[in-house]
PDB file of C-alpha atoms in Angstrom:
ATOM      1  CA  UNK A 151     -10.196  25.917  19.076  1.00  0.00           C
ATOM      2  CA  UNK A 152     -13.279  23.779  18.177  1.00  0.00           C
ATOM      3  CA  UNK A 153     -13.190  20.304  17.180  1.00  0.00           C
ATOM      4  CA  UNK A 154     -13.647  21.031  13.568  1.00  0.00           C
ATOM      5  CA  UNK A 155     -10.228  22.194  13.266  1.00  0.00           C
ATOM      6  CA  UNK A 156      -8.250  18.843  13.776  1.00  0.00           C
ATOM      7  CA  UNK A 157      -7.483  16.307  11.380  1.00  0.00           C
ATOM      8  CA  UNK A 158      -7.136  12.629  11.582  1.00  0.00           C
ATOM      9  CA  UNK A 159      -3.888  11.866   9.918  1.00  0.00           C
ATOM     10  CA  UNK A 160      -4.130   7.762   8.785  1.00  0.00           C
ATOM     11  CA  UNK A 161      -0.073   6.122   9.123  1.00  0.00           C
ATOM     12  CA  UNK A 162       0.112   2.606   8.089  1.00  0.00           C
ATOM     13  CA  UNK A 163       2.594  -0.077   7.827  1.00  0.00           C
ATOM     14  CA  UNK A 164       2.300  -2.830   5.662  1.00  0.00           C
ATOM     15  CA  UNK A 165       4.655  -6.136   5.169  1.00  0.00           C
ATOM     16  CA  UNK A 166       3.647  -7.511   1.186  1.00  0.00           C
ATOM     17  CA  UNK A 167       5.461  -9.923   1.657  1.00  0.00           C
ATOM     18  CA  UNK A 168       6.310  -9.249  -2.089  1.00  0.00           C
ATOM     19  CA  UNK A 169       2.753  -9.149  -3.277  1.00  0.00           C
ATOM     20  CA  UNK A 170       3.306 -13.438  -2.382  1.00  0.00           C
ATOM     21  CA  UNK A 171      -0.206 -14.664  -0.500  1.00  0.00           C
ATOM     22  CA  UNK A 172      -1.026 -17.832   1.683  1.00  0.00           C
ATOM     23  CA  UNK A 173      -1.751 -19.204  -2.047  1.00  0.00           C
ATOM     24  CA  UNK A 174       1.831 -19.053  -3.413  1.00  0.00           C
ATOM     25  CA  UNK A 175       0.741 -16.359  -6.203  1.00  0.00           C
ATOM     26  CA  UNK A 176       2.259 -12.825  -6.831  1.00  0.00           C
ATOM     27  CA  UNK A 177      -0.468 -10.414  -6.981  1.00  0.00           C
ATOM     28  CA  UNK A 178       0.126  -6.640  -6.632  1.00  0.00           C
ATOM     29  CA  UNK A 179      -3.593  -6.458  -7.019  1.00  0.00           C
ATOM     30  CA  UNK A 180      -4.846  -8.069  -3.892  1.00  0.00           C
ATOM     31  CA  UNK A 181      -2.205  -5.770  -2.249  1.00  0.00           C
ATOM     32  CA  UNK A 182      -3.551  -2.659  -3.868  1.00  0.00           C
ATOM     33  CA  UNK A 183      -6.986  -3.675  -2.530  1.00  0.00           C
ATOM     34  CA  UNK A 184      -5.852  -3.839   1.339  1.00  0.00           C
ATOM     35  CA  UNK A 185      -4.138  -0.345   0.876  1.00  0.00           C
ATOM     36  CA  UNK A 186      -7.767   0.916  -0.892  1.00  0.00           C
ATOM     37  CA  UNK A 187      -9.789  -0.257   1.938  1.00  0.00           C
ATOM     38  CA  UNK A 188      -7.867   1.197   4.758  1.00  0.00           C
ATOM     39  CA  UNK A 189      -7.471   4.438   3.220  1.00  0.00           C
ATOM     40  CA  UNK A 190      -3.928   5.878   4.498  1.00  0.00           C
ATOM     41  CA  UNK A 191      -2.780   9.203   3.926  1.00  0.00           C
ATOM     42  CA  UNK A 192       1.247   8.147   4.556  1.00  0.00           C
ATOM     43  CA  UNK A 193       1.873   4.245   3.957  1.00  0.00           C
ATOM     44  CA  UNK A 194       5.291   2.367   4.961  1.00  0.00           C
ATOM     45  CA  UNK A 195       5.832  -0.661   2.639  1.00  0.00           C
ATOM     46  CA  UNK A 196       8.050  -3.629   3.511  1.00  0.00           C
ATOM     47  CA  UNK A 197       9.640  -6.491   1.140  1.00  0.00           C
ATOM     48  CA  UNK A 198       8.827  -4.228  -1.922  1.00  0.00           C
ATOM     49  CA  UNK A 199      10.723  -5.815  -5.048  1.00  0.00           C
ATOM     50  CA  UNK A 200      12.438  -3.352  -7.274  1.00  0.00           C
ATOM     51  CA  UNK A 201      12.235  -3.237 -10.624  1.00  0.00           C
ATOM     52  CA  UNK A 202      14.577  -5.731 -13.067  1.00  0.00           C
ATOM     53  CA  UNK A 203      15.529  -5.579 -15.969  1.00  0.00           C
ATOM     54  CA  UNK A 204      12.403  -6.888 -18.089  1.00  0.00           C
ATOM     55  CA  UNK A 205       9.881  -5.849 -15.539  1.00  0.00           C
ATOM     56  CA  UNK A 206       8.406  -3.099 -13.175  1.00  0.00           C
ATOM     57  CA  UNK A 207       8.497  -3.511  -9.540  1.00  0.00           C
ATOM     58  CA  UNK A 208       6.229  -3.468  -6.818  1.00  0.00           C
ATOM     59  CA  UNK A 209       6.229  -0.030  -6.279  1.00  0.00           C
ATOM     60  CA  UNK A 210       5.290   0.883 -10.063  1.00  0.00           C
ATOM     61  CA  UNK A 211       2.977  -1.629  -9.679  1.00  0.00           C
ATOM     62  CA  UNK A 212       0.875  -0.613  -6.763  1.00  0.00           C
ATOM     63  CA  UNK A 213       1.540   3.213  -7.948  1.00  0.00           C
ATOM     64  CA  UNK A 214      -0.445   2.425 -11.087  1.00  0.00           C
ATOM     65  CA  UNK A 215      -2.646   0.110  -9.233  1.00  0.00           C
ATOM     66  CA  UNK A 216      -3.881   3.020  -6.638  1.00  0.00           C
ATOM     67  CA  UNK A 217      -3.399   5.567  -9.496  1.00  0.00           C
ATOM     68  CA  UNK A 218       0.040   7.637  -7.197  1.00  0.00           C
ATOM     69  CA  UNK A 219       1.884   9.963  -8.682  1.00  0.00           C
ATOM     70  CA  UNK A 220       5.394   9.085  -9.246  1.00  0.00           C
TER      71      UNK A 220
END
C-alpha cells in the first residue's frame, strides 16, 4: 500500500466557554471562526448552551454559522 492511500482524519476538542470571550461578550461568531481555521472533520464541543424558549442555541448557531447540516 502506497502512501496515497491514507487519510489524515482531523479530531478536535473545543471548550466555548459558551461563545463568552476574555471581553465578557457572547459571540458564536468568533467561535465559528476558530472551528473554520482549524478545519476538523469530527469536532467535540464543551459548555454548548441549548436552545430556550425565545432563542436558538449554540449549536444552531455555529451550525448556521459553518453552514452543518442539521
Amino acid at each position: 500500500m502506497t502512501d496515497t492511500h491514507w487519510r489524515t482524519l482531523r479530531i478536535a476538542t473545543y471548550n466555548i466557554h459558551r461563545c463568552r470571550g476574555l471581553d465578557g461578550r457572547t459571540v458564536p461568531s468568533r467561535v465559528a471562526d476558530v472551528i473554520r481555521a482549524i478545519e476538523p472533520d469530527v469536532i467535540a464541543l464543551q459548555e454548548v448552551l441549548g436552545a430556550g424558549p425565545n432563542a436558538a442555541g449554540h449549536a444552531e448557531d455555529l451550525g448556521a454559522l459553518l453552514a452543518w447540516a442539521g
